[in-house]
PDB file of C-alpha atoms in Angstrom:
ATOM      1  CA  MET A   1       5.591 -10.453  18.256  1.00  0.00           C
ATOM      2  CA  TYR A   2       1.967 -11.599  18.300  1.00  0.00           C
ATOM      3  CA  GLU A   3      -0.942 -10.312  20.345  1.00  0.00           C
ATOM      4  CA  CYS A   4      -4.239 -11.969  21.197  1.00  0.00           C
ATOM      5  CA  VAL A   5      -7.135  -9.482  20.997  1.00  0.00           C
ATOM      6  CA  MET A   6     -10.898  -9.664  21.168  1.00  0.00           C
ATOM      7  CA  VAL A   7     -12.749  -9.015  17.910  1.00  0.00           C
ATOM      8  CA  GLU A   8     -14.883  -5.889  17.738  1.00  0.00           C
ATOM      9  CA  GLU A   9     -18.268  -7.562  17.440  1.00  0.00           C
ATOM     10  CA  ILE A  10     -18.962 -10.294  19.979  1.00  0.00           C
ATOM     11  CA  HIS A  11     -22.419 -11.720  20.609  1.00  0.00           C
ATOM     12  CA  GLU A  12     -23.650 -10.523  23.977  1.00  0.00           C
ATOM     13  CA  SER A  13     -24.364 -14.079  25.136  1.00  0.00           C
ATOM     14  CA  ILE A  14     -20.636 -14.884  25.239  1.00  0.00           C
ATOM     15  CA  TYR A  15     -19.185 -11.406  25.816  1.00  0.00           C
ATOM     16  CA  ASP A  16     -18.727 -11.828  29.582  1.00  0.00           C
ATOM     17  CA  ILE A  17     -16.818 -15.077  29.085  1.00  0.00           C
ATOM     18  CA  CYS A  18     -14.615 -13.518  26.408  1.00  0.00           C
ATOM     19  CA  GLU A  19     -13.914 -10.493  28.565  1.00  0.00           C
ATOM     20  CA  SER A  20     -13.029 -12.709  31.531  1.00  0.00           C
ATOM     21  CA  VAL A  21     -10.679 -14.818  29.401  1.00  0.00           C
ATOM     22  CA  TYR A  22      -9.004 -11.717  27.967  1.00  0.00           C
ATOM     23  CA  ASP A  23      -8.623 -10.099  31.393  1.00  0.00           C
ATOM     24  CA  ASN A  24      -7.025 -13.267  32.763  1.00  0.00           C
ATOM     25  CA  MET A  25      -4.660 -13.488  29.800  1.00  0.00           C
ATOM     26  CA  CYS A  26      -3.609  -9.864  30.313  1.00  0.00           C
ATOM     27  CA  TYR A  27      -3.207 -10.348  34.067  1.00  0.00           C
ATOM     28  CA  CYS A  28      -0.928 -13.347  33.455  1.00  0.00           C
ATOM     29  CA  GLU A  29       0.833 -11.440  30.667  1.00  0.00           C
ATOM     30  CA  SER A  30      -0.106 -14.200  28.243  1.00  0.00           C
ATOM     31  CA  ASN A  31      -1.710 -12.003  25.593  1.00  0.00           C
ATOM     32  CA  PHE A  32       1.665 -11.418  23.857  1.00  0.00           C
ATOM     33  CA  ASN A  33       4.121 -13.986  22.582  1.00  0.00           C
ATOM     34  CA  GLU A  34       6.819 -14.368  19.958  1.00  0.00           C
ATOM     35  CA  ASP A  35       5.183 -17.581  18.727  1.00  0.00           C
ATOM     36  CA  ASN A  36       1.617 -17.450  17.405  1.00  0.00           C
ATOM     37  CA  ILE A  37       1.079 -21.192  17.990  1.00  0.00           C
ATOM     38  CA  THR A  38       1.989 -20.807  21.669  1.00  0.00           C
ATOM     39  CA  LEU A  39      -0.364 -17.835  21.916  1.00  0.00           C
ATOM     40  CA  ILE A  40      -3.229 -19.817  20.387  1.00  0.00           C
ATOM     41  CA  GLN A  41      -2.577 -22.718  22.759  1.00  0.00           C
ATOM     42  CA  ASP A  42      -2.581 -20.288  25.700  1.00  0.00           C
ATOM     43  CA  LEU A  43      -5.924 -18.909  24.511  1.00  0.00           C
ATOM     44  CA  ILE A  44      -7.399 -22.400  24.296  1.00  0.00           C
ATOM     45  CA  ASN A  45      -6.129 -23.202  27.799  1.00  0.00           C
ATOM     46  CA  PHE A  46      -7.597 -19.997  29.263  1.00  0.00           C
ATOM     47  CA  VAL A  47     -10.958 -20.657  27.570  1.00  0.00           C
ATOM     48  CA  GLU A  48     -11.069 -24.264  28.785  1.00  0.00           C
ATOM     49  CA  ASP A  49     -10.188 -23.165  32.325  1.00  0.00           C
ATOM     50  CA  ARG A  50     -12.976 -20.584  32.253  1.00  0.00           C
ATOM     51  CA  MET A  51     -15.463 -23.158  30.959  1.00  0.00           C
ATOM     52  CA  GLU A  52     -14.791 -25.345  33.991  1.00  0.00           C
ATOM     53  CA  THR A  53     -16.405 -22.653  36.161  1.00  0.00           C
ATOM     54  CA  ILE A  54     -19.650 -22.467  34.188  1.00  0.00           C
ATOM     55  CA  SER A  55     -22.610 -24.632  35.131  1.00  0.00           C
ATOM     56  CA  LYS A  56     -24.428 -26.810  32.609  1.00  0.00           C
ATOM     57  CA  TYR A  57     -27.511 -24.616  33.135  1.00  0.00           C
ATOM     58  CA  ASP A  58     -25.539 -21.471  32.250  1.00  0.00           C
ATOM     59  CA  MET A  59     -24.024 -23.175  29.189  1.00  0.00           C
ATOM     60  CA  ASN A  60     -27.491 -24.144  27.956  1.00  0.00           C
ATOM     61  CA  THR A  61     -28.738 -20.606  28.604  1.00  0.00           C
ATOM     62  CA  ILE A  62     -25.845 -19.186  26.581  1.00  0.00           C
ATOM     63  CA  LEU A  63     -26.610 -21.494  23.657  1.00  0.00           C
ATOM     64  CA  VAL A  64     -30.307 -20.657  23.692  1.00  0.00           C
ATOM     65  CA  TRP A  65     -29.484 -16.930  23.789  1.00  0.00           C
ATOM     66  CA  TYR A  66     -26.867 -17.255  21.026  1.00  0.00           C
ATOM     67  CA  GLY A  67     -29.116 -19.528  19.012  1.00  0.00           C
ATOM     68  CA  ILE A  68     -28.433 -23.237  18.915  1.00  0.00           C
ATOM     69  CA  ASP A  69     -28.955 -23.362  15.150  1.00  0.00           C
ATOM     70  CA  ASN A  70     -26.487 -20.485  14.652  1.00  0.00           C
ATOM     71  CA  ALA A  71     -23.866 -22.098  16.898  1.00  0.00           C
ATOM     72  CA  VAL A  72     -24.166 -25.511  15.240  1.00  0.00           C
ATOM     73  CA  ALA A  73     -24.078 -24.012  11.732  1.00  0.00           C
ATOM     74  CA  SER A  74     -20.995 -21.950  12.573  1.00  0.00           C
ATOM     75  CA  TYR A  75     -19.210 -24.964  14.064  1.00  0.00           C
ATOM     76  CA  ASN A  76     -20.176 -27.113  11.081  1.00  0.00           C
ATOM     77  CA  ASN A  77     -18.771 -24.526   8.641  1.00  0.00           C
ATOM     78  CA  HIS A  78     -15.364 -24.673  10.340  1.00  0.00           C
ATOM     79  CA  TYR A  79     -14.931 -28.258  11.497  1.00  0.00           C
ATOM     80  CA  GLY A  80     -17.882 -30.396  10.492  1.00  0.00           C
ATOM     81  CA  LEU A  81     -20.213 -31.960  13.010  1.00  0.00           C
ATOM     82  CA  ASN A  82     -18.449 -35.315  12.763  1.00  0.00           C
ATOM     83  CA  ASN A  83     -15.589 -33.830  14.787  1.00  0.00           C
ATOM     84  CA  ILE A  84     -17.592 -32.615  17.785  1.00  0.00           C
ATOM     85  CA  SER A  85     -17.597 -34.445  21.098  1.00  0.00           C
ATOM     86  CA  ILE A  86     -21.055 -35.897  21.685  1.00  0.00           C
ATOM     87  CA  ASN A  87     -20.464 -36.169  25.436  1.00  0.00           C
ATOM     88  CA  GLU A  88     -19.613 -32.472  25.718  1.00  0.00           C
ATOM     89  CA  PHE A  89     -21.602 -31.062  22.816  1.00  0.00           C
ATOM     90  CA  THR A  90     -22.719 -27.847  24.544  1.00  0.00           C
ATOM     91  CA  LYS A  91     -19.317 -27.147  26.060  1.00  0.00           C
ATOM     92  CA  SER A  92     -17.572 -27.768  22.729  1.00  0.00           C
ATOM     93  CA  LEU A  93     -19.880 -25.343  20.929  1.00  0.00           C
ATOM     94  CA  ILE A  94     -19.343 -22.584  23.486  1.00  0.00           C
ATOM     95  CA  ILE A  95     -15.569 -23.079  23.520  1.00  0.00           C
ATOM     96  CA  PHE A  96     -15.618 -22.799  19.730  1.00  0.00           C
ATOM     97  CA  LEU A  97     -17.713 -19.600  19.838  1.00  0.00           C
ATOM     98  CA  VAL A  98     -15.467 -17.998  22.451  1.00  0.00           C
ATOM     99  CA  ILE A  99     -12.263 -18.865  20.585  1.00  0.00           C
ATOM    100  CA  GLN A 100     -13.772 -17.425  17.390  1.00  0.00           C
ATOM    101  CA  SER A 101     -14.176 -14.149  19.290  1.00  0.00           C
ATOM    102  CA  PHE A 102     -10.406 -13.629  19.385  1.00  0.00           C
ATOM    103  CA  ASN A 103      -7.770 -12.803  16.792  1.00  0.00           C
ATOM    104  CA  VAL A 104      -4.043 -13.367  16.955  1.00  0.00           C
ATOM    105  CA  GLU A 105      -2.378 -10.451  15.208  1.00  0.00           C
ATOM    106  CA  ASN A 106       1.212  -9.818  14.254  1.00  0.00           C
ATOM    107  CA  VAL A 107       1.995  -6.647  16.209  1.00  0.00           C
ATOM    108  CA  ASP A 108       5.179  -5.975  14.241  1.00  0.00           C
ATOM    109  CA  GLU A 109       3.185  -5.714  10.998  1.00  0.00           C
ATOM    110  CA  LEU A 110       0.649  -3.387  12.638  1.00  0.00           C
ATOM    111  CA  ASN A 111       3.383  -1.015  13.833  1.00  0.00           C
ATOM    112  CA  THR A 112       5.241  -0.879  10.513  1.00  0.00           C
ATOM    113  CA  PRO A 113       4.571   2.448   8.805  1.00  0.00           C
ATOM    114  CA  PRO A 114       3.337   2.374   5.205  1.00  0.00           C
ATOM    115  CA  LEU A 115       6.046   2.260   2.528  1.00  0.00           C
ATOM    116  CA  SER A 116       5.474   5.912   1.597  1.00  0.00           C
ATOM    117  CA  GLN A 117       6.263   6.948   5.185  1.00  0.00           C
ATOM    118  CA  GLN A 118       9.278   4.615   5.442  1.00  0.00           C
ATOM    119  CA  SER A 119      11.095   6.413   2.611  1.00  0.00           C
ATOM    120  CA  GLN A 120      10.485   9.757   4.347  1.00  0.00           C
ATOM    121  CA  ILE A 121      11.882   8.442   7.639  1.00  0.00           C
ATOM    122  CA  GLN A 122      15.198   7.412   6.049  1.00  0.00           C
TER     123      GLN A 122
END
């Protein structure tokens, strides 16, 4: 079983978006899934849906607050700037930053007691 969770440190410029996405995922019970690929696709869909409600002005404000240079450098380190959509440059950067603010964790591994405790249980 996999769970989608927010990372501990999220830049305040995108925190509200991340929180909204996470709340919507929890409300729809989409923050858990047996398949991590399905969970990641759900996350992407929730982020893209949320981005449709944000104005271009607000997106630009977020990027200025986050730091355009920081956002571009972070995107470039992961994907390379050749892969970014020129027509939706700002939106693509923010979607990337929001998605990077989540982790998909294997819940079964987190709930498994350490080996030393497992031998005591048996």
